[in-house]
Coordinates of C-alpha atoms in Angstrom, one line a residue:
M1 CA -3.9 23.8 57.0
L2 CA -2.6 23.3 60.7
R3 CA -2.8 26.5 62.8
Q4 CA -0.3 28.3 63.6
T5 CA 0.4 28.2 67.0
R6 CA 3.6 29.0 69.3
L7 CA 4.6 25.6 69.5
M8 CA 3.9 25.0 65.3
A9 CA 6.3 27.9 65.2
A10 CA 8.8 26.9 67.6
A11 CA 8.9 23.5 65.5
D12 CA 9.3 25.2 62.2
F13 CA 12.1 27.7 63.6
K14 CA 14.0 24.6 65.0
Q15 CA 13.4 22.4 61.2
K16 CA 15.1 25.3 59.7
S17 CA 18.0 26.1 62.4
R18 CA 18.9 22.4 61.3
W19 CA 20.3 23.9 58.1
S20 CA 22.1 26.8 59.5
Y21 CA 25.1 24.4 59.4
V22 CA 24.8 22.9 56.2
W23 CA 24.1 25.0 53.6
P24 CA 26.7 27.9 53.6
N25 CA 29.0 24.6 52.6
M26 CA 26.6 23.7 50.0
H27 CA 27.6 25.8 46.8
Y28 CA 27.8 24.7 43.1
G29 CA 29.9 21.4 42.7
A30 CA 29.8 20.4 46.6
M31 CA 29.6 17.0 46.1
Y32 CA 32.6 16.7 43.0
L33 CA 35.0 19.1 44.7
N34 CA 37.6 18.5 47.8
Y35 CA 36.0 19.0 51.3
S36 CA 37.9 21.8 51.6
V37 CA 37.4 24.0 48.6
G38 CA 34.9 26.9 49.5
R39 CA 34.5 25.9 53.2
K40 CA 34.4 28.5 55.5
M41 CA 35.1 27.0 58.9
P42 CA 38.4 25.3 59.7
M43 CA 38.6 21.4 59.7
K44 CA 39.4 20.6 63.3
G45 CA 36.6 18.5 63.6
V46 CA 36.6 14.9 65.3
N47 CA 36.8 13.5 61.8
W48 CA 39.2 16.0 60.3
V49 CA 41.8 15.9 62.9
T50 CA 44.2 12.6 63.1
R51 CA 44.0 11.1 66.8
D52 CA 44.8 7.6 68.4
S53 CA 40.8 7.0 68.5
N54 CA 40.8 7.5 64.3
R55 CA 44.4 6.1 63.5
L56 CA 44.1 3.8 60.7
T57 CA 47.1 1.6 62.2
S58 CA 45.2 1.3 65.7
F59 CA 42.8 -0.7 64.1
S60 CA 45.6 -2.9 62.3
E61 CA 43.4 -6.5 63.4
R62 CA 40.4 -4.8 61.7
Y63 CA 41.7 -3.0 58.5
G64 CA 44.9 -5.6 57.9
A65 CA 44.8 -6.0 53.9
V66 CA 44.0 -2.0 54.1
I67 CA 46.9 -1.1 55.5
A68 CA 49.2 -3.8 53.5
D69 CA 48.0 -2.2 50.1
L70 CA 49.5 1.2 51.3
D71 CA 52.0 2.5 49.1
V72 CA 53.7 4.6 52.2
K73 CA 57.1 5.9 50.5
R74 CA 55.0 7.3 47.5
N75 CA 52.6 9.0 49.9
E76 CA 55.4 10.7 51.8
E77 CA 57.4 12.0 48.7
E78 CA 54.3 13.1 46.7
L79 CA 51.4 14.0 49.0
S80 CA 53.5 15.0 52.3
I81 CA 51.0 12.3 54.3
P82 CA 53.3 9.9 56.9
L83 CA 51.1 6.3 57.8
A84 CA 50.5 7.6 61.3
D85 CA 48.6 10.6 59.7
I86 CA 46.2 8.3 58.1
R87 CA 42.5 7.8 59.3
W88 CA 40.0 4.7 59.0
N89 CA 37.6 7.5 57.0
D90 CA 39.9 9.6 55.9
H91 CA 38.6 11.4 52.7
R92 CA 41.6 12.5 51.1
R93 CA 42.9 10.0 48.0
I94 CA 46.2 8.8 48.7
Y95 CA 48.4 6.4 46.7
W96 CA 48.2 2.2 46.7
K97 CA 49.9 -0.6 45.9
C98 CA 48.3 -3.7 45.3
S99 CA 49.4 -6.7 46.9
F100 CA 48.5 -9.2 44.6
C101 CA 49.2 -7.4 40.9
G102 CA 51.6 -4.9 42.1
S103 CA 49.2 -2.1 40.7
S104 CA 49.5 1.5 41.2
Y105 CA 46.4 3.5 41.8
R106 CA 44.8 5.9 44.3
K107 CA 41.7 6.1 46.2
N108 CA 40.2 7.3 49.5
V109 CA 40.6 5.2 52.6
S110 CA 36.7 5.5 53.4
V111 CA 35.9 4.0 49.8
R112 CA 38.2 1.0 51.3
T113 CA 37.4 0.4 54.6
K114 CA 33.5 1.4 53.9
F115 CA 32.6 0.0 50.6
H116 CA 35.5 -2.7 50.0
A117 CA 36.7 -0.7 46.8
G118 CA 40.1 -2.1 45.7
C119 CA 42.4 -2.7 42.7
N120 CA 41.1 -1.5 39.4
A121 CA 42.8 -4.3 37.5
C122 CA 41.7 -7.4 40.2
K123 CA 37.8 -5.9 39.7
R124 CA 38.0 -8.1 36.1
R125 CA 38.8 -11.4 38.1
F126 CA 36.4 -14.1 38.5
S127 CA 34.6 -14.6 42.0
S128 CA 36.4 -18.4 41.6
E129 CA 39.7 -16.9 41.6
V130 CA 39.0 -14.3 44.7
L131 CA 37.6 -17.0 46.8
Q132 CA 39.1 -19.8 45.4
G133 CA 38.3 -23.9 45.0
Q134 CA 34.8 -23.0 43.4
T135 CA 35.8 -24.0 39.5
A136 CA 39.3 -25.9 38.2
V137 CA 41.5 -23.5 38.0
R138 CA 44.5 -24.1 35.3
P139 CA 47.4 -21.5 36.1
L140 CA 48.9 -19.4 33.0
A141 CA 52.4 -20.5 34.3
E142 CA 51.3 -24.4 34.2
Q143 CA 49.8 -24.2 30.9
H144 CA 51.8 -21.6 28.8
P145 CA 54.7 -21.6 30.2
A146 CA 56.2 -19.7 27.6
L147 CA 53.7 -16.9 27.8
A148 CA 53.8 -16.5 31.4
A149 CA 57.7 -15.6 30.6
K150 CA 56.0 -12.5 28.7
L151 CA 54.9 -10.7 31.4
N152 CA 56.5 -7.3 32.2
P153 CA 59.5 -8.5 34.3
E154 CA 59.8 -5.2 36.0
N155 CA 56.7 -6.1 38.0
E156 CA 57.6 -8.5 41.3
K157 CA 54.1 -9.3 41.5
N158 CA 54.7 -11.6 38.9
P159 CA 54.2 -15.1 40.1
N160 CA 50.7 -14.0 41.6
V161 CA 49.4 -13.5 38.3
A162 CA 50.7 -16.4 36.6
S163 CA 48.8 -18.5 38.9
L164 CA 45.7 -17.2 37.8
S165 CA 43.6 -19.3 35.2
V166 CA 44.0 -19.6 31.2
T167 CA 40.3 -18.0 30.8
S168 CA 41.0 -15.2 33.1
K169 CA 39.5 -11.5 32.7
F170 CA 42.3 -10.1 34.3
E171 CA 44.4 -7.4 32.3
A172 CA 48.1 -8.5 33.1
E173 CA 50.7 -6.1 32.4
W174 CA 52.7 -7.7 29.1
K175 CA 55.7 -6.7 27.7
C176 CA 55.2 -5.5 24.1
E177 CA 56.8 -8.1 21.4
G178 CA 57.7 -4.9 19.1
C179 CA 58.7 -2.3 21.0
G180 CA 59.4 -3.4 24.7
Q181 CA 57.0 -0.7 26.6
P182 CA 54.6 -2.3 29.0
Y183 CA 51.0 -2.5 28.1
R184 CA 48.1 -4.1 29.4
A185 CA 45.6 -7.0 28.0
S186 CA 43.4 -10.0 29.5
I187 CA 44.9 -12.9 29.8
R188 CA 42.2 -14.8 27.8
S189 CA 42.8 -12.6 25.0
R190 CA 46.6 -13.8 24.7
T191 CA 45.8 -17.5 25.3
G192 CA 42.7 -17.4 23.0
E193 CA 40.5 -19.9 25.9
V194 CA 37.3 -19.2 27.3
E195 CA 34.9 -21.1 30.1
P196 CA 32.7 -23.7 28.8
G197 CA 29.8 -21.9 28.2
Q198 CA 31.4 -18.4 27.3
A199 CA 31.4 -16.5 24.3
P200 CA 34.6 -17.1 22.6
V201 CA 37.1 -14.6 21.8
H202 CA 38.2 -13.3 18.2
P203 CA 40.2 -15.8 16.5
Q204 CA 42.8 -13.2 16.0
A205 CA 42.8 -11.6 19.4
P206 CA 45.9 -13.3 20.3
A207 CA 48.1 -12.2 17.5
W208 CA 46.7 -8.7 18.2
S209 CA 47.2 -8.8 22.0
A210 CA 50.9 -10.0 21.5
H211 CA 51.5 -6.1 20.6
C212 CA 50.7 -2.9 22.3
P213 CA 48.4 -0.7 20.9
A214 CA 51.0 1.3 18.7
C215 CA 52.6 -1.6 17.2
S216 CA 49.7 -4.2 17.3
W217 CA 48.4 -2.7 13.9
R218 CA 51.7 -2.9 11.8
A219 CA 53.0 -6.5 13.0
N220 CA 49.1 -7.6 11.8
M221 CA 48.2 -5.9 8.9
Q222 CA 52.1 -5.3 6.9
P223 CA 52.1 -8.4 6.0
L224 CA 48.4 -8.6 4.7
A225 CA 49.4 -4.9 3.1
E226 CA 52.1 -6.3 0.8
K227 CA 50.1 -9.6 0.1
I228 CA 47.7 -7.2 -1.5
L229 CA 50.1 -4.6 -3.0
R230 CA 51.7 -7.8 -4.9
E231 CA 48.5 -9.4 -5.9
K232 CA 46.8 -5.6 -7.3
R233 CA 50.3 -4.9 -9.4
G234 CA 49.6 -5.1 -13.3
L235 CA 45.8 -4.9 -12.8
P236 CA 43.1 -2.1 -13.0
W237 CA 41.1 -0.5 -9.8
P238 CA 38.9 -2.2 -8.3
G239 CA 38.9 -5.7 -9.4
G240 CA 39.5 -5.6 -13.6
A241 CA 37.8 -7.7 -16.3
A242 CA 37.4 -10.8 -14.3
R243 CA 34.6 -9.3 -12.3
A244 CA 32.9 -7.5 -15.7
A245 CA 32.9 -11.0 -17.4
G246 CA 31.4 -12.6 -14.1
G247 CA 35.0 -14.6 -13.4
E248 CA 36.8 -15.3 -10.5
D249 CA 38.7 -11.8 -9.3
P250 CA 42.1 -13.1 -9.2
A251 CA 42.4 -10.4 -6.4
S252 CA 39.9 -11.9 -3.6
S253 CA 41.4 -14.0 -1.7
E254 CA 41.5 -15.0 2.0
V255 CA 44.7 -14.3 4.4
D256 CA 44.4 -15.7 8.0
G257 CA 40.7 -15.8 7.8
V258 CA 40.6 -12.2 6.6
S259 CA 38.8 -11.7 2.9
T260 CA 40.4 -9.5 0.7
S261 CA 37.7 -8.7 -1.9
T262 CA 38.1 -5.8 -3.5
S263 CA 34.2 -5.3 -3.7
T264 CA 34.0 -5.8 0.2
H265 CA 37.2 -4.1 1.2
T266 CA 37.8 -1.5 -1.1
S267 CA 37.8 1.3 1.6
V268 CA 40.2 -1.0 3.8
L269 CA 42.1 -1.3 0.9
R270 CA 43.1 1.9 0.3
M271 CA 43.9 2.9 4.2
I272 CA 46.5 0.2 3.7
V273 CA 47.9 1.1 0.6
V274 CA 48.2 4.5 2.0
I275 CA 50.0 2.9 5.5
H276 CA 52.5 1.3 3.7
M277 CA 53.9 4.0 1.6
K278 CA 54.1 6.0 4.6
A279 CA 55.4 3.4 7.0
D280 CA 58.9 4.5 6.4
T281 CA 58.3 8.2 7.2
E282 CA 55.7 8.9 9.6
E283 CA 55.1 6.5 13.4
R284 CA 51.4 5.9 13.4
T285 CA 49.2 4.9 16.1
F286 CA 46.7 2.6 15.8
H287 CA 44.1 0.8 18.2
P288 CA 43.3 -2.8 17.1
S289 CA 39.2 -2.1 18.0
C290 CA 39.4 -0.7 14.4
C291 CA 40.3 -3.8 12.9
Y292 CA 37.7 -6.2 14.9
C293 CA 35.2 -6.1 17.2

């Protein structure tokens, strides 16, 4: 061990004194809470006060795409943050509106300028859709114009969304065919098409994604439930004497690729019967992921 000299003591003191400004602000949750929580000193440093040297609009040539996505009206009304008070390295979470798809989201300014973070919905676009010109794009508006007309009419950026490929993973905003409410579903789940070499989507994905999660179960399973109820009427549960004799079960069939055999779908059938009996008296909400993977 080194001998404790005056020089070593001075160096040790200097090293420890560096933490004197850091440690008072380090508390439980300091990394996850807002910067102002638990802070003893006023925020008057160079990075906490908006000046011409750090104002975001002063860097319009460099951060033009960032400034274009700002939701100025919502920031002023809900957060009382005008455009002139936003800094290029601002830690505050403000509102943005994507200039491509029109989605509204909330993020720090610093993660947009430093780490190039952007719209959460546009994250699922393929690289060829962002960089353009790498692969042949079959636009949704040209391949499926009737499907492109079902996009949410309240979104003014529908022409940009309709220009994406029919195999895109982008989760567009659609209008539900049942209740008319907006919901999100990927473009390729609506079209059922994928790029060569990719894993195919489920055969029933276009039918399930045509409705919002609240309406998809009843729209897709109610016809099947009615058919099963008609076939089950007058037969003992769960298959009758035909199966006991080793013959073909008259209740076993296949509807739209879904097997309705009583031996393999007894629990599902009971659920369908209960839902069918309560359909007129109670509103129920289901998610399509409970039916197919």
